[in-house]
Amino acid sequence: MLKNLDAYSIRARYYPALLATIPGLAALAILISWSRFGLTTVVASTAIPVLVFASADIARRIGKRIEERIYEETGGKPSITMLRYSDDTFDAASKEQYRAFYASKINLPIPTEEAEQAKVKAGDAFYDRGGAWLRENTRDAKKFAVLFAENVTYGFRRNLFGLKWPALTLNLALVLLCGVLLDRRMPIDTDDDTTMRLIVVVALAVVHSLYMGLGVSKRA
């Protein structure tokens, strides 16, 4: 499985999965005894990579759904809407150059401003096909290194945002579980190794929740 992973998958899918599930992975690593081989060790050894793999898959699927919802809220895919005559993100001369470049690659006539105003979807179809050509012809990560780096950053943030609420739910479950276990061990004995491990997991879950809650957002 690892042999088939490319740089984008690792950085934009598995890194968010690792970051989102750190408290759960830490809980498995901290609370389970690794000093001797047993059933719990086997379960933990299997659960850690499975949890990361499943989280990466979930992150991509939820991230894509969120992406579509954001497009709807903002009026469409930015790579399309920014090229419309009515949009002022780029100056008119630059947009004319971009449209001419697209037309030369996809062999379609450039939509006029009047035609685009009359039928926006027809104009958008031109920009969408141009964007599709551009994506297919800029996949060389070495030749288009800056573009690749920006795509990785975007994919990382989108997929991590997709895991925001699952991660917060996992953290809440960990805090509640550790809280129940600590309550049974009251009063807290700082010399008790298990008690200190539970406290560490709770602290990590709280700090991680602050990061996911405040640092991971739709704006990002």
Tab-separated table of N, CA and C in Angstrom, residues 105-176:
chain	number	residue	atom	x	y	z
A	105	LYS	N	-5.981	25.916	-26.716
A	105	LYS	CA	-5.702	24.560	-26.237
A	105	LYS	C	-6.902	23.632	-26.361
A	106	ILE	N	-8.106	24.157	-26.197
A	106	ILE	CA	-9.291	23.286	-26.214
A	106	ILE	C	-10.101	23.429	-27.503
A	107	ASN	N	-9.605	24.302	-28.413
A	107	ASN	CA	-10.235	24.451	-29.738
A	107	ASN	C	-11.713	24.829	-29.654
A	108	LEU	N	-12.008	25.784	-28.799
A	108	LEU	CA	-13.370	26.312	-28.686
A	108	LEU	C	-13.316	27.823	-28.802
A	109	PRO	N	-14.375	28.443	-29.340
A	109	PRO	CA	-14.390	29.904	-29.449
A	109	PRO	C	-14.541	30.556	-28.073
A	110	ILE	N	-13.927	31.712	-27.929
A	110	ILE	CA	-14.032	32.441	-26.665
A	110	ILE	C	-15.437	33.023	-26.538
A	111	PRO	N	-16.103	32.802	-25.421
A	111	PRO	CA	-17.446	33.380	-25.248
A	111	PRO	C	-17.364	34.903	-25.158
A	112	THR	N	-18.268	35.568	-25.824
A	112	THR	CA	-18.311	37.029	-25.731
A	112	THR	C	-18.990	37.439	-24.431
A	113	GLU	N	-18.820	38.715	-24.087
A	113	GLU	CA	-19.431	39.200	-22.852
A	113	GLU	C	-20.943	39.124	-22.935
A	114	GLU	N	-21.500	39.437	-24.112
A	114	GLU	CA	-22.950	39.397	-24.286
A	114	GLU	C	-23.474	37.966	-24.164
A	115	ALA	N	-22.740	37.022	-24.790
A	115	ALA	CA	-23.159	35.620	-24.744
A	115	ALA	C	-23.065	35.072	-23.322
A	116	GLU	N	-22.026	35.487	-22.601
A	116	GLU	CA	-21.864	35.012	-21.223
A	116	GLU	C	-22.965	35.557	-20.327
A	117	GLN	N	-23.334	36.810	-20.529
A	117	GLN	CA	-24.403	37.398	-19.723
A	117	GLN	C	-25.748	36.734	-20.024
A	118	ALA	N	-25.936	36.356	-21.298
A	118	ALA	CA	-27.190	35.720	-21.687
A	118	ALA	C	-27.281	34.289	-21.189
A	119	LYS	N	-26.147	33.594	-21.170
A	119	LYS	CA	-26.134	32.200	-20.747
A	119	LYS	C	-24.829	31.932	-19.985
A	120	VAL	N	-24.889	32.170	-18.672
A	120	VAL	CA	-23.693	32.064	-17.830
A	120	VAL	C	-23.113	30.652	-17.856
A	121	LYS	N	-23.960	29.641	-17.827
A	121	LYS	CA	-23.479	28.256	-17.789
A	121	LYS	C	-22.673	27.894	-19.025
A	122	ALA	N	-23.047	28.457	-20.178
A	122	ALA	CA	-22.297	28.173	-21.403
A	122	ALA	C	-20.886	28.745	-21.303
A	123	GLY	N	-20.771	29.960	-20.765
A	123	GLY	CA	-19.453	30.550	-20.561
A	123	GLY	C	-18.644	29.762	-19.549
A	124	ASP	N	-19.304	29.355	-18.471
A	124	ASP	CA	-18.623	28.579	-17.433
A	124	ASP	C	-18.101	27.257	-17.983
A	125	ALA	N	-18.825	26.661	-18.930
A	125	ALA	CA	-18.381	25.398	-19.519
A	125	ALA	C	-17.051	25.584	-20.242
A	126	PHE	N	-16.875	26.724	-20.882
A	126	PHE	CA	-15.614	27.040	-21.564
A	126	PHE	C	-14.477	27.125	-20.551
A	127	TYR	N	-14.702	27.860	-19.456
A	127	TYR	CA	-13.666	28.013	-18.435
A	127	TYR	C	-13.375	26.685	-17.735
A	128	ASP	N	-14.408	25.885	-17.555
A	128	ASP	CA	-14.233	24.597	-16.895
A	128	ASP	C	-13.379	23.663	-17.745
A	129	ARG	N	-13.627	23.629	-19.045
A	129	ARG	CA	-12.835	22.779	-19.932
A	129	ARG	C	-11.398	23.283	-20.014
A	130	GLY	N	-11.238	24.589	-20.002
A	130	GLY	CA	-9.888	25.142	-19.992
A	130	GLY	C	-9.141	24.773	-18.722
A	131	GLY	N	-9.848	24.858	-17.603
A	131	GLY	CA	-9.233	24.478	-16.332
A	131	GLY	C	-8.871	23.006	-16.296
A	132	ALA	N	-9.731	22.162	-16.882
A	132	ALA	CA	-9.450	20.727	-16.932
A	132	ALA	C	-8.189	20.460	-17.752
A	133	TRP	N	-8.053	21.171	-18.878
A	133	TRP	CA	-6.835	21.017	-19.693
A	133	TRP	C	-5.610	21.441	-18.892
A	134	LEU	N	-5.743	22.551	-18.185
A	134	LEU	CA	-4.623	23.085	-17.415
A	134	LEU	C	-4.183	22.101	-16.326
A	135	ARG	N	-5.140	21.514	-15.633
A	135	ARG	CA	-4.799	20.555	-14.567
A	135	ARG	C	-4.077	19.334	-15.131
A	136	GLU	N	-4.576	18.821	-16.246
A	136	GLU	CA	-3.977	17.627	-16.835
A	136	GLU	C	-2.572	17.879	-17.340
A	137	ASN	N	-2.267	19.111	-17.707
A	137	ASN	CA	-0.968	19.419	-18.294
A	137	ASN	C	-0.003	20.108	-17.332
A	138	THR	N	-0.362	20.131	-16.064
A	138	THR	CA	0.552	20.706	-15.065
A	138	THR	C	0.753	19.739	-13.893
A	139	ARG	N	0.650	18.453	-14.185
A	139	ARG	CA	0.779	17.456	-13.119
A	139	ARG	C	2.228	17.114	-12.777
A	140	ASP	N	3.163	17.580	-13.570
A	140	ASP	CA	4.583	17.330	-13.298
A	140	ASP	C	5.001	18.156	-12.083
A	141	ALA	N	5.164	17.490	-10.945
A	141	ALA	CA	5.438	18.193	-9.686
A	141	ALA	C	6.791	18.894	-9.702
A	142	LYS	N	7.740	18.365	-10.473
A	142	LYS	CA	9.066	18.990	-10.520
A	142	LYS	C	9.059	20.224	-11.419
A	143	LYS	N	8.386	20.128	-12.550
A	143	LYS	CA	8.340	21.237	-13.492
A	143	LYS	C	7.484	22.371	-12.964
A	144	PHE	N	6.403	22.026	-12.268
A	144	PHE	CA	5.482	23.030	-11.717
A	144	PHE	C	5.498	22.928	-10.198
A	145	ALA	N	6.674	23.111	-9.626
A	145	ALA	CA	6.873	22.889	-8.192
A	145	ALA	C	6.053	23.837	-7.327
A	146	VAL	N	5.980	25.110	-7.714
A	146	VAL	CA	5.237	26.092	-6.919
A	146	VAL	C	3.750	25.751	-6.928
A	147	LEU	N	3.222	25.419	-8.095
A	147	LEU	CA	1.819	25.036	-8.207
A	147	LEU	C	1.522	23.788	-7.383
A	148	PHE	N	2.429	22.809	-7.451
A	148	PHE	CA	2.245	21.577	-6.684
A	148	PHE	C	2.212	21.875	-5.188
A	149	ALA	N	3.114	22.730	-4.727
A	149	ALA	CA	3.163	23.077	-3.299
A	149	ALA	C	1.872	23.750	-2.855
A	150	GLU	N	1.327	24.638	-3.699
A	150	GLU	CA	0.071	25.310	-3.360
A	150	GLU	C	-1.097	24.323	-3.342
A	151	ASN	N	-1.097	23.381	-4.281
A	151	ASN	CA	-2.152	22.358	-4.312
A	151	ASN	C	-2.096	21.475	-3.073
A	152	VAL	N	-0.889	21.143	-2.635
A	152	VAL	CA	-0.721	20.329	-1.433
A	152	VAL	C	-1.253	21.081	-0.217
A	153	THR	N	-0.910	22.364	-0.119
A	153	THR	CA	-1.381	23.183	1.007
A	153	THR	C	-2.902	23.252	1.032
A	154	TYR	N	-3.481	23.470	-0.142
A	154	TYR	CA	-4.944	23.536	-0.227
A	154	TYR	C	-5.569	22.195	0.147
A	155	GLY	N	-5.028	21.102	-0.412
A	155	GLY	CA	-5.569	19.774	-0.114
A	155	GLY	C	-5.444	19.438	1.356
A	156	PHE	N	-4.329	19.816	1.969
A	156	PHE	CA	-4.115	19.571	3.401
A	156	PHE	C	-5.163	20.296	4.230
A	157	ARG	N	-5.370	21.584	3.946
A	157	ARG	CA	-6.315	22.371	4.736
A	157	ARG	C	-7.751	21.915	4.509
A	158	ARG	N	-8.094	21.606	3.263
A	158	ARG	CA	-9.455	21.151	2.966
A	158	ARG	C	-9.750	19.832	3.664
A	159	ASN	N	-8.830	18.871	3.588
A	159	ASN	CA	-9.063	17.561	4.180
A	159	ASN	C	-9.024	17.614	5.699
A	160	LEU	N	-8.169	18.472	6.253
A	160	LEU	CA	-8.146	18.621	7.711
A	160	LEU	C	-9.447	19.250	8.190
A	161	PHE	N	-9.968	20.203	7.437
A	161	PHE	CA	-11.259	20.806	7.780
A	161	PHE	C	-12.365	19.756	7.732
A	162	GLY	N	-12.239	18.807	6.788
A	162	GLY	CA	-13.214	17.724	6.710
A	162	GLY	C	-13.205	16.844	7.945
A	163	LEU	N	-12.062	16.762	8.611
A	163	LEU	CA	-11.934	15.922	9.809
A	163	LEU	C	-12.141	16.704	11.109
A	164	LYS	N	-12.495	17.975	11.000
A	164	LYS	CA	-12.597	18.805	12.204
A	164	LYS	C	-13.577	18.226	13.217
A	165	TRP	N	-14.817	17.978	12.821
A	165	TRP	CA	-15.821	17.522	13.780
A	165	TRP	C	-15.616	16.063	14.186
A	166	PRO	N	-15.206	15.168	13.285
A	166	PRO	CA	-14.849	13.814	13.745
A	166	PRO	C	-13.727	13.840	14.779
A	167	ALA	N	-12.736	14.717	14.573
A	167	ALA	CA	-11.616	14.811	15.515
A	167	ALA	C	-12.082	15.344	16.867
A	168	LEU	N	-12.928	16.359	16.846
A	168	LEU	CA	-13.441	16.913	18.108
A	168	LEU	C	-14.311	15.893	18.841
A	169	THR	N	-15.063	15.102	18.083
A	169	THR	CA	-15.884	14.052	18.695
A	169	THR	C	-15.012	12.990	19.338
A	170	LEU	N	-13.939	12.612	18.633
A	170	LEU	CA	-12.998	11.632	19.183
A	170	LEU	C	-12.356	12.163	20.460
A	171	ASN	N	-11.970	13.432	20.449
A	171	ASN	CA	-11.363	14.035	21.635
A	171	ASN	C	-12.327	14.033	22.820
A	172	LEU	N	-13.584	14.363	22.549
A	172	LEU	CA	-14.585	14.360	23.620
A	172	LEU	C	-14.748	12.961	24.203
A	173	ALA	N	-14.775	11.950	23.322
A	173	ALA	CA	-14.910	10.571	23.794
A	173	ALA	C	-13.713	10.176	24.652
A	174	LEU	N	-12.515	10.597	24.241
A	174	LEU	CA	-11.309	10.272	25.012
A	174	LEU	C	-11.336	10.939	26.380
A	175	VAL	N	-11.742	12.211	26.418
A	175	VAL	CA	-11.788	12.939	27.692
A	175	VAL	C	-12.805	12.297	28.632
A	176	LEU	N	-13.968	11.936	28.105
A	176	LEU	CA	-14.995	11.305	28.936
A	176	LEU	C	-14.520	9.946	29.450
